[in-house]
CSV table of C-alpha atoms in Angstrom, one decimal:
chain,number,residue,atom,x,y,z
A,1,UNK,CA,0.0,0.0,0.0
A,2,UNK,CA,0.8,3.6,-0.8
A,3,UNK,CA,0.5,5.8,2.2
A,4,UNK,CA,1.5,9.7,2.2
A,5,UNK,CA,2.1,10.5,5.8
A,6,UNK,CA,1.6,14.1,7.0
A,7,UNK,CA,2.8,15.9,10.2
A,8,UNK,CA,3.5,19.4,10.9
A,9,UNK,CA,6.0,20.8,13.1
A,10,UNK,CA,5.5,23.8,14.6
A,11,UNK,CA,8.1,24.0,18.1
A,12,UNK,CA,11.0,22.0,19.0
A,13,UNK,CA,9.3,19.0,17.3
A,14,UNK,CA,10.4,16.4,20.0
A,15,UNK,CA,6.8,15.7,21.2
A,16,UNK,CA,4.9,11.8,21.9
A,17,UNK,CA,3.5,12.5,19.0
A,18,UNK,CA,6.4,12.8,16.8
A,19,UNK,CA,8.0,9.2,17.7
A,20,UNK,CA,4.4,8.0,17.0
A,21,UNK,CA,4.6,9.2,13.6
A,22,UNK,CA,8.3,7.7,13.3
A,23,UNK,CA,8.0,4.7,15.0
A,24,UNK,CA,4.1,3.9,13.3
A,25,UNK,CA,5.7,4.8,9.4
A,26,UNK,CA,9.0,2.3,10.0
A,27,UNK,CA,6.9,-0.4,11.3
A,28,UNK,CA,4.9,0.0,8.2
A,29,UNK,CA,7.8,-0.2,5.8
A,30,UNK,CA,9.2,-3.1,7.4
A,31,UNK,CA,5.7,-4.8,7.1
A,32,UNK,CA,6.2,-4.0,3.1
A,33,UNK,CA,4.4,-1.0,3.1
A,34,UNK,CA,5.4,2.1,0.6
A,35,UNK,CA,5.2,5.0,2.9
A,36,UNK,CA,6.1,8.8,2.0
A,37,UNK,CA,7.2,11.0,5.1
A,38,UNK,CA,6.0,14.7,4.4
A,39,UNK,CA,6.6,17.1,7.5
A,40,UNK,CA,5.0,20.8,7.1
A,41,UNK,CA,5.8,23.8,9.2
A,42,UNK,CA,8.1,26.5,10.3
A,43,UNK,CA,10.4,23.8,11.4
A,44,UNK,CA,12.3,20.2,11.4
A,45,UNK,CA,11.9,18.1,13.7
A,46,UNK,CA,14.7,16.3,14.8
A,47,UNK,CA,13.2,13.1,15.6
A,48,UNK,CA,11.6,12.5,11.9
A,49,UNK,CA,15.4,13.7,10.6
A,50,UNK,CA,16.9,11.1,12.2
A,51,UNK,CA,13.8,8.8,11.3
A,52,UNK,CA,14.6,5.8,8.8
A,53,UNK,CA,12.1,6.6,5.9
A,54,UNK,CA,11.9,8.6,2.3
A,55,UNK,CA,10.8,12.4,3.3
A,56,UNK,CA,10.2,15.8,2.4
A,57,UNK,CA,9.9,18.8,4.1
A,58,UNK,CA,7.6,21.8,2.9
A,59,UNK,CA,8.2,25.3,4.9
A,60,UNK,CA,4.8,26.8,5.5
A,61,UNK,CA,4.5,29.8,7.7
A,62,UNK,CA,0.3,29.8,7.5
A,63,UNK,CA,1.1,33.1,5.1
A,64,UNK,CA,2.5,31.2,2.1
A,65,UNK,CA,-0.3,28.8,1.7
A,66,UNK,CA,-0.7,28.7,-1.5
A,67,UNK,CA,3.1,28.0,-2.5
A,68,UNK,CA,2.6,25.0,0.8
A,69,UNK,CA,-0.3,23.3,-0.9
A,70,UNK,CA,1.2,23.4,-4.8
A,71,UNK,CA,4.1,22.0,-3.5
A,72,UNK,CA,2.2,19.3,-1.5
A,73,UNK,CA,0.2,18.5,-5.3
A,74,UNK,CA,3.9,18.1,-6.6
A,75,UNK,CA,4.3,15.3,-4.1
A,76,UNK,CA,1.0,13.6,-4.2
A,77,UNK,CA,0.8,13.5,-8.4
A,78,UNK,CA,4.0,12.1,-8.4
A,79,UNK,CA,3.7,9.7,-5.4
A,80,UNK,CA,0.0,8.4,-6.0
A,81,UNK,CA,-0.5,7.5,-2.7
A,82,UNK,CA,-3.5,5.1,-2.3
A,83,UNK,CA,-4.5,7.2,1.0
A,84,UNK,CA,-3.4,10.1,2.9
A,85,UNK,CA,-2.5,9.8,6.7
A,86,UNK,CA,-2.0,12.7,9.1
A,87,UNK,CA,-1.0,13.2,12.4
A,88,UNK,CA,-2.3,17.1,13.4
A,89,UNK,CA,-5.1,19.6,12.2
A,90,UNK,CA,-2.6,21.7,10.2
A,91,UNK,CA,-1.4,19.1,8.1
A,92,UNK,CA,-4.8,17.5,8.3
A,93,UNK,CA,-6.4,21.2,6.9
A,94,UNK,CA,-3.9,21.1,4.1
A,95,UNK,CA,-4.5,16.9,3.2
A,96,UNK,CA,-8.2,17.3,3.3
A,97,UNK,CA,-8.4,20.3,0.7
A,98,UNK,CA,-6.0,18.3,-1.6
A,99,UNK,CA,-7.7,15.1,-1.3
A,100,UNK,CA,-10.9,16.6,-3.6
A,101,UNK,CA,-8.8,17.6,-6.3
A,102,UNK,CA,-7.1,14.3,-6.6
A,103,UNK,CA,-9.8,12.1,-5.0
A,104,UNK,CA,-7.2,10.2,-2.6
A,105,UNK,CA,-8.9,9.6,0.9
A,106,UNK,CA,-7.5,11.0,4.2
A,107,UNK,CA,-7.7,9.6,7.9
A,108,UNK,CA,-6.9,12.0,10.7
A,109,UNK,CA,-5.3,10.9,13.8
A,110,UNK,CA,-6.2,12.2,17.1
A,111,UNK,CA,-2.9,11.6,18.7
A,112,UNK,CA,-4.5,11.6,22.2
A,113,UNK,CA,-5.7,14.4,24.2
A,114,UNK,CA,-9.0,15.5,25.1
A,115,UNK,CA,-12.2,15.4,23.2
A,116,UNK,CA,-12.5,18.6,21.0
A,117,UNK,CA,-15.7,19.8,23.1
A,118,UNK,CA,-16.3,23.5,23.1
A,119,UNK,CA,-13.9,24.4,20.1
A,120,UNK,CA,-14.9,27.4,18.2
A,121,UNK,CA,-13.8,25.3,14.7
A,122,UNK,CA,-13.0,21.4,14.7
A,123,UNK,CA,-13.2,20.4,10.9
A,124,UNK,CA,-15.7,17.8,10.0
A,125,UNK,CA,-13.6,14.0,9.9
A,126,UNK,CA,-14.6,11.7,7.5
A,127,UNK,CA,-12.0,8.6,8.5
A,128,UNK,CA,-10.6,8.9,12.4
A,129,UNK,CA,-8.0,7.0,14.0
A,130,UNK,CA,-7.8,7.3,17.9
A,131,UNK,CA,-5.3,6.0,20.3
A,132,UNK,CA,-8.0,6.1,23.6
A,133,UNK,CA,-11.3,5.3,23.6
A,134,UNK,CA,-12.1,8.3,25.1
A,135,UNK,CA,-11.2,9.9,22.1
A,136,UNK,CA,-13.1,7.0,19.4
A,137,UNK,CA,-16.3,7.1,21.5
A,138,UNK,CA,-16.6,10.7,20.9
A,139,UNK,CA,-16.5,10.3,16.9
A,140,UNK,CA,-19.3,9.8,14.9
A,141,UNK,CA,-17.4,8.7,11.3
A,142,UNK,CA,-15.4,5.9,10.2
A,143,UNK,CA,-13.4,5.3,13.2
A,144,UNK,CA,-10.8,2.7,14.7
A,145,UNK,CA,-9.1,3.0,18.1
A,146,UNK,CA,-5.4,1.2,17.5
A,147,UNK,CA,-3.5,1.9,21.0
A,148,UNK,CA,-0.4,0.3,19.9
A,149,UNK,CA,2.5,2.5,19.2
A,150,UNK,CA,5.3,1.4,20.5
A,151,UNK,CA,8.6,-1.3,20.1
A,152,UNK,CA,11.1,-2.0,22.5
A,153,UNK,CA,13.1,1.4,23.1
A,154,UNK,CA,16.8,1.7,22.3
A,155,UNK,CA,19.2,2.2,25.5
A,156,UNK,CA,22.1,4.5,25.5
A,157,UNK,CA,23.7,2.7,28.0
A,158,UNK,CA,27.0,5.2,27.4
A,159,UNK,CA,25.0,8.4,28.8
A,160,UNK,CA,22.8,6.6,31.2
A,161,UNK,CA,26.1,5.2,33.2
A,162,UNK,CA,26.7,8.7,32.8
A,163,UNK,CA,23.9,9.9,34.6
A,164,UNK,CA,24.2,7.0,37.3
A,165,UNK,CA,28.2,8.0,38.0
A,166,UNK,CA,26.8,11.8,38.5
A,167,UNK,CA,24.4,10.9,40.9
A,168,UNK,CA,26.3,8.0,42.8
A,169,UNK,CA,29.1,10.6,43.4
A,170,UNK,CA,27.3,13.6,44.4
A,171,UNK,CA,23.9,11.9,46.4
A,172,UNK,CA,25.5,8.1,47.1
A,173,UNK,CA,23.0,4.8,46.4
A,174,UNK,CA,19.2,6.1,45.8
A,175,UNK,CA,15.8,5.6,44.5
A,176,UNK,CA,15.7,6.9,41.1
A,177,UNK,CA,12.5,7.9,39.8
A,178,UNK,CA,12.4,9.4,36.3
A,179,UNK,CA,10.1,12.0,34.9
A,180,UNK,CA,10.2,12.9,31.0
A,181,UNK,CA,8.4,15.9,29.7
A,182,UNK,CA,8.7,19.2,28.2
A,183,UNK,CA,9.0,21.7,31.0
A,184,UNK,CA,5.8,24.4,30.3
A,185,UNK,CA,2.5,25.2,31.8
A,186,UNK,CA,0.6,22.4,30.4
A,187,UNK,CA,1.7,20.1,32.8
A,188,UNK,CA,2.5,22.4,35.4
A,189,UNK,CA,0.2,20.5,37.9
A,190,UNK,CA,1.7,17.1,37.4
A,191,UNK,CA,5.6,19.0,38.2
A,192,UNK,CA,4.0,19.9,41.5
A,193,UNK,CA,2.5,16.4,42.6
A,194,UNK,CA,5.8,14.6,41.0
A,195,UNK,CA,7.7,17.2,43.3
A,196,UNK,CA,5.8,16.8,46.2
A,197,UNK,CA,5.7,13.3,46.2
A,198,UNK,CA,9.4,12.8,45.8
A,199,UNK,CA,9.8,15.2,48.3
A,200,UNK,CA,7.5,13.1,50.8
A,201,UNK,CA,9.3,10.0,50.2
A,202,UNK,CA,12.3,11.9,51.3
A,203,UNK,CA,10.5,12.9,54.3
A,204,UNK,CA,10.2,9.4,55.3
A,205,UNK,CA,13.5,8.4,55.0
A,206,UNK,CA,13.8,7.0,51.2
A,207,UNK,CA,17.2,8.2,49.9
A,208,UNK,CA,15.5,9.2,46.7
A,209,UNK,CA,16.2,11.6,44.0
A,210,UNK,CA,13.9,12.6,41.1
A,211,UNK,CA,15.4,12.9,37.8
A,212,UNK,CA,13.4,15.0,35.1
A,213,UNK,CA,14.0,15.3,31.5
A,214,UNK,CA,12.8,17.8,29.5
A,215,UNK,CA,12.8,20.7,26.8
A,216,UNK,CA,12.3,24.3,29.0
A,217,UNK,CA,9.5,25.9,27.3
A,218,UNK,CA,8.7,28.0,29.9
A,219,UNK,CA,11.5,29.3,32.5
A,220,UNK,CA,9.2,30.8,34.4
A,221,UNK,CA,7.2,27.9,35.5
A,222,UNK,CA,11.2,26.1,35.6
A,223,UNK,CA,12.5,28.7,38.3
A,224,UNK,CA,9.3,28.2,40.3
A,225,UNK,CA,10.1,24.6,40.5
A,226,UNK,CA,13.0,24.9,41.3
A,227,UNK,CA,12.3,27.1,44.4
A,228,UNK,CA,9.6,24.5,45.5
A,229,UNK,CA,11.9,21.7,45.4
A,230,UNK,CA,12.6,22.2,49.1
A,231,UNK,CA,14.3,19.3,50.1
A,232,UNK,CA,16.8,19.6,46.6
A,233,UNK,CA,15.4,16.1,45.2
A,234,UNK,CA,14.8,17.2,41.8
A,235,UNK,CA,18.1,16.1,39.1
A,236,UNK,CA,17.5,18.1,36.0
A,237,UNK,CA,18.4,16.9,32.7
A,238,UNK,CA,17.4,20.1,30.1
A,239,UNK,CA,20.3,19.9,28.0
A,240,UNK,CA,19.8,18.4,24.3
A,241,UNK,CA,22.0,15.7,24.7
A,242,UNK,CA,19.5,14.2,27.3
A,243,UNK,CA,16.1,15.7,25.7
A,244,UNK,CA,17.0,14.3,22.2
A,245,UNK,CA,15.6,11.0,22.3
A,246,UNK,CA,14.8,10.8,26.1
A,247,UNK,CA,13.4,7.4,26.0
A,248,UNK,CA,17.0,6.0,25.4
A,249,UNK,CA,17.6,7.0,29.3
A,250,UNK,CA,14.7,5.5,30.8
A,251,UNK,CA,16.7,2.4,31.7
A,252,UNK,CA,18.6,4.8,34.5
A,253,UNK,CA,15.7,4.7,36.1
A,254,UNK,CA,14.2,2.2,38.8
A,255,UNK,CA,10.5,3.6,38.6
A,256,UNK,CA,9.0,6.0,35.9
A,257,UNK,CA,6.4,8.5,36.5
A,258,UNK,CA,4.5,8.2,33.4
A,259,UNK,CA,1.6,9.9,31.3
A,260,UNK,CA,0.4,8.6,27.7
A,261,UNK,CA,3.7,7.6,25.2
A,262,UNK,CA,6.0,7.4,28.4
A,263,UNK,CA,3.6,4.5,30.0
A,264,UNK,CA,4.2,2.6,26.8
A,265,UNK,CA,7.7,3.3,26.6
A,266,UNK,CA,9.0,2.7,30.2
A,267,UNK,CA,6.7,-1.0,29.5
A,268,UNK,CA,8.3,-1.9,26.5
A,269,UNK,CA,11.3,-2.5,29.0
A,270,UNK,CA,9.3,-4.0,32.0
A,271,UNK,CA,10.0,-0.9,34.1
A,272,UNK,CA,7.8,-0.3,37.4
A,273,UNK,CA,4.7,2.8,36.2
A,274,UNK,CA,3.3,4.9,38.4
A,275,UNK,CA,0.6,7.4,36.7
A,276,UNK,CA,-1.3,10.5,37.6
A,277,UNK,CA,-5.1,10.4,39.0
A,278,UNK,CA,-6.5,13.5,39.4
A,279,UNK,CA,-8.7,12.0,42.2
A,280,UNK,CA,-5.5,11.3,44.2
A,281,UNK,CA,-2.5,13.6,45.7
A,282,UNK,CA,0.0,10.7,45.1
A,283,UNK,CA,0.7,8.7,41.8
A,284,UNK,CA,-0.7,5.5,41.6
A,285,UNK,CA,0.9,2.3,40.6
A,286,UNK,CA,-0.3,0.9,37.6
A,287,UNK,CA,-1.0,-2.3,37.5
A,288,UNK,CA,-3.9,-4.9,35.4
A,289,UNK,CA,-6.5,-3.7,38.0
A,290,UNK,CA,-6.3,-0.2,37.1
A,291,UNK,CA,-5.4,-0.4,34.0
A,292,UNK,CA,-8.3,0.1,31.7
A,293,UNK,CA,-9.3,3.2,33.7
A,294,UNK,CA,-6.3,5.1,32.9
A,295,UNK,CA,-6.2,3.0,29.3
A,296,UNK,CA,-9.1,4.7,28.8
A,297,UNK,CA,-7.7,8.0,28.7
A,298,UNK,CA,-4.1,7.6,26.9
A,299,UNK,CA,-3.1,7.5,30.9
A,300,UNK,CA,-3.7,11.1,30.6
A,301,UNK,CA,-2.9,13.4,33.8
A,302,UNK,CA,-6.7,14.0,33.7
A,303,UNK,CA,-6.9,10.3,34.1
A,304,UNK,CA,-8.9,8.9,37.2
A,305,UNK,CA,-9.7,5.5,38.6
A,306,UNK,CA,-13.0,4.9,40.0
A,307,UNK,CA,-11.4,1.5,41.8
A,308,UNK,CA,-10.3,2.1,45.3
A,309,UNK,CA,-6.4,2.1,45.3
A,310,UNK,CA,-5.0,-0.7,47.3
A,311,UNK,CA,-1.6,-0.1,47.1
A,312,UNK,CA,0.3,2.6,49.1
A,313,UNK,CA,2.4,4.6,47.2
A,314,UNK,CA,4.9,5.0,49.4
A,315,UNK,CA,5.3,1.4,50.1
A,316,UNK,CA,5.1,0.4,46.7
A,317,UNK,CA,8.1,2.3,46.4
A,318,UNK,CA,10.2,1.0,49.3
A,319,UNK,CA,9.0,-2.6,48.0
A,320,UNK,CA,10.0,-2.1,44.7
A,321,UNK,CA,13.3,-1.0,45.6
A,322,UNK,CA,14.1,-3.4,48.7
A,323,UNK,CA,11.9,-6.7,47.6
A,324,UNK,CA,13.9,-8.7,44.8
A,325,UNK,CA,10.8,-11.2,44.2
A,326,UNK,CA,7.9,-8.8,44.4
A,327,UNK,CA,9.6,-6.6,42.2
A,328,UNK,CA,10.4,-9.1,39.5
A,329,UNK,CA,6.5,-10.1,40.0
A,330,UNK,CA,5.4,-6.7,38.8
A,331,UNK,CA,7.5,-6.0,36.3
A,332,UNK,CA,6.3,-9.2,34.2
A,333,UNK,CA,3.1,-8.0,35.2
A,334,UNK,CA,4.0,-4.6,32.8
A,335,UNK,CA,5.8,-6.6,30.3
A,336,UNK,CA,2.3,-8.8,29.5
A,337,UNK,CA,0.2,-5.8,29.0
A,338,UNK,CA,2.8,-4.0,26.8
A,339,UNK,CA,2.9,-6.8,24.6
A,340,UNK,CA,-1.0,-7.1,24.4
A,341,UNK,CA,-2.1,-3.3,24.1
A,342,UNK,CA,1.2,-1.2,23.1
A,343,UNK,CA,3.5,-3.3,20.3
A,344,UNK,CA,3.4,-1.5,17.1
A,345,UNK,CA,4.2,-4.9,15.2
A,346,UNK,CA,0.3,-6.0,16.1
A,347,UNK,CA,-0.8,-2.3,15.6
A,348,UNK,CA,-0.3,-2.0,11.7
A,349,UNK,CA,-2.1,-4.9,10.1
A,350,UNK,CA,-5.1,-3.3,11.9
A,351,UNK,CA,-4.0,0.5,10.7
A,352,UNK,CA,-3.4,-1.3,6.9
A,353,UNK,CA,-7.2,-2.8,6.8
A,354,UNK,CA,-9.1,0.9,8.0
A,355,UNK,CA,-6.5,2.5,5.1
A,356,UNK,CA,-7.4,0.2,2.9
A,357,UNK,CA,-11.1,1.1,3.6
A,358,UNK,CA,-11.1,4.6,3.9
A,359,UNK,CA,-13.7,7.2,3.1
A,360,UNK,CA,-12.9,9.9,0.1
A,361,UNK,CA,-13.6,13.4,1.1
A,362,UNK,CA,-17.0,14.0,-0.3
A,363,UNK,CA,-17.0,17.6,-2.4
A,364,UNK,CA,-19.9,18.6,-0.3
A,365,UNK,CA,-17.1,19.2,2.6
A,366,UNK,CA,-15.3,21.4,0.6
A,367,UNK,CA,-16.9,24.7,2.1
A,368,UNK,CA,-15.7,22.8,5.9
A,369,UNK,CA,-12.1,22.4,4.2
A,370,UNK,CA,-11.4,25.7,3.2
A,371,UNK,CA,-12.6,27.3,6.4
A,372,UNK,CA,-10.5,25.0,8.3
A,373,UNK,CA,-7.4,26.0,5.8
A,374,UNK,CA,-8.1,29.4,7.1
A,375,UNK,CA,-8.4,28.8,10.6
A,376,UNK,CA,-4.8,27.1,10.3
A,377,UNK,CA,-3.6,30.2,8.5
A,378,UNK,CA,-4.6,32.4,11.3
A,379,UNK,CA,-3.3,30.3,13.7
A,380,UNK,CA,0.1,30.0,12.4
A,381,UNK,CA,0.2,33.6,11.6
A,382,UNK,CA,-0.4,34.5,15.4
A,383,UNK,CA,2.5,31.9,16.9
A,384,UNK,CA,4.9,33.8,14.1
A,385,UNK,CA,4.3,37.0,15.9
């Protein structure tokens, strides 16, 4: 099959969302599949440079539209794709408007996140693929929810003994719990309860340190944490050699903290998950109890569990760290449902069949497509500024 695959990068370009793109496009061309990279916006993302696959890059600062979609048409008259795939509303604005003229169906992807309730615009889907049933049961179109995203992450073993060296000589033998995500407001709260909760373990006599990785978007929000962190738990990793790629460091770490990509990540090499309820001060272990109700969600931090949590937090922690048995237990527990819900190798024969049967764009949308060009065009026009 012939699949043109969109996505647009817009900031740093080292989102979840990016090594879903990567890591779902591979996995097809390894299963045979022709697939043509194309990655729109005001810049490169390094994660798709490094990515294994044919691409092309088109510049498009929301102003030169008309220059973006021509030389999108170069590309799709002389690829022929049999359907169009993309991974964001920009690119899905541009995909959808193209499609008519050359009658090639597109399927959007809702790469997680919550339901687009309330939105002034959301563009009318004809073909939908979600990775949370949240997301498919709010849908009305040709839909499939395909969770699996994921293969067994690469270790850089080099910086990770790295890491471990740093923090042996400067804090001694600890519990190292790992956080990865870009450092802004949008997951501000989570910071504060990761924080907090560190710092309570500390409190209770767990030599513990907390090790976050991530891209400072906001310094603002990086200083404040900073001053919270009272008890000096927190080991920052913001530098590019440790936020390129961050997965490759998880193995550092004896316990992950863990929202949507990052649960299916730390699994892929058995590590011990604890997730974000917003019902509950302290992350929870996750575990095949719990799972479905933060499954649910993408293990979203707006995630919550309407089971009664049976396992202490803080215990779990001492356990898992101190308790040889119970924590081999747990981690084949994680290994099982990574291999069930989260391997990309069973995830693409079901992606192929709902390409395969995918909707054209009816010209009746075509009044919905160009407004939605033009809401993209406004919206890139303001981030410029």
């Amino acid at each position: 099959m012939k699949i043109l695959s969109l996505i647009t990068t817009l900031g740093h370009g080292r989102g979840g969302h990016f090594y879903d793109y990567v890591i779902t496009n591979e996995q097809l061309v390894e299963d045979g599949h022709n697939v043509r990279a194309v990655e729109i916006g005001l810049n490169r993302s390094p994660i798709i440079h490094d990515a294994d696959l044919k691409k092309s890059y088109i510049y498009f600062n929301g102003i030169n539209m008309i220059s973006m979609l021509f030389k999108l048409a170069v590309i799709i008259r002389e690829f022929k794709p049999d359907v169009i795939q993309s991974y964001d509303l920009p690119s899905f604005s541009a995909a959808n408007f193209i499609s008519i003229i050359f009658k090639v169906p597109v399927a959007f992807t809702k790469c997680g996140g919550p339901n687009p309730e309330g939105k002034s615009f959301f563009p009318r889907l004809n073909n939908v693929i979600t990775y949370s049933i949240e997301n498919y049961n709010y849908f009305d179109c040709n839909k499939v929810c395909i969770p699996g995203r994921s293969k067994k992450i690469y270790t850089n073993y080099e910086l990770c003994n790295s890491i471990e060296k740093s923090i042996q000589e400067s804090y001694g033998g600890c519990l190292k719990i790992l956080r990865i995500s870009r450092i802004d407001e949008h997951y501000e709260d989570v910071f504060y309860k990761s924080i907090k909760y560190v710092n309570k373990l500390y409190e209770n006599g767990i030599a513990v340190k907390l090790l976050i990785i991530g891209v400072i978007q906001s310094e603002s929000l990086f200083k404040k944490l900073k001053e919270y962190d009272k008890n000096n738990v927190v080991f920052w990793l913001t530098d590019d050699i440790y936020t390129v790629n961050a997965s490759q460091l998880i193995h550092v770490a004896d316990l992950v903290l863990a929202t949507g990509r990052g649960v299916m990540e730390a699994a892929s090499i058995s590590k011990p998950i604890m997730i974000f309820d917003t019902m509950q001060e302290d992350p929870i272990p996750l575990n095949k109890k719990n799972f479905h109700d933060y499954f649910n969600t993408n293990f979203s931090p707006r995630s919550f569990s309407s089971k009664p949590n049976e396992v202490d937090s803080t215990r779990f922690c001492m356990e898992i760290s101190t308790d040889t048995v119970l924590s081999n237990k747990y981690k084949e527990e994680i290994e099982s449902l990574y291999f069930e819900y989260f391997d990309i190798s069973k995830a693409t024969p079901v992606l192929v069949n709902f390409l395969e049967n995918c909707k054209k764009t009816p010209v009746r949308l075509l009044g919905n497509n160009i407004l939605h060009l033009l809401v993209t065009v406004r919206y890139l026009t303001r981030i410029r500024k």
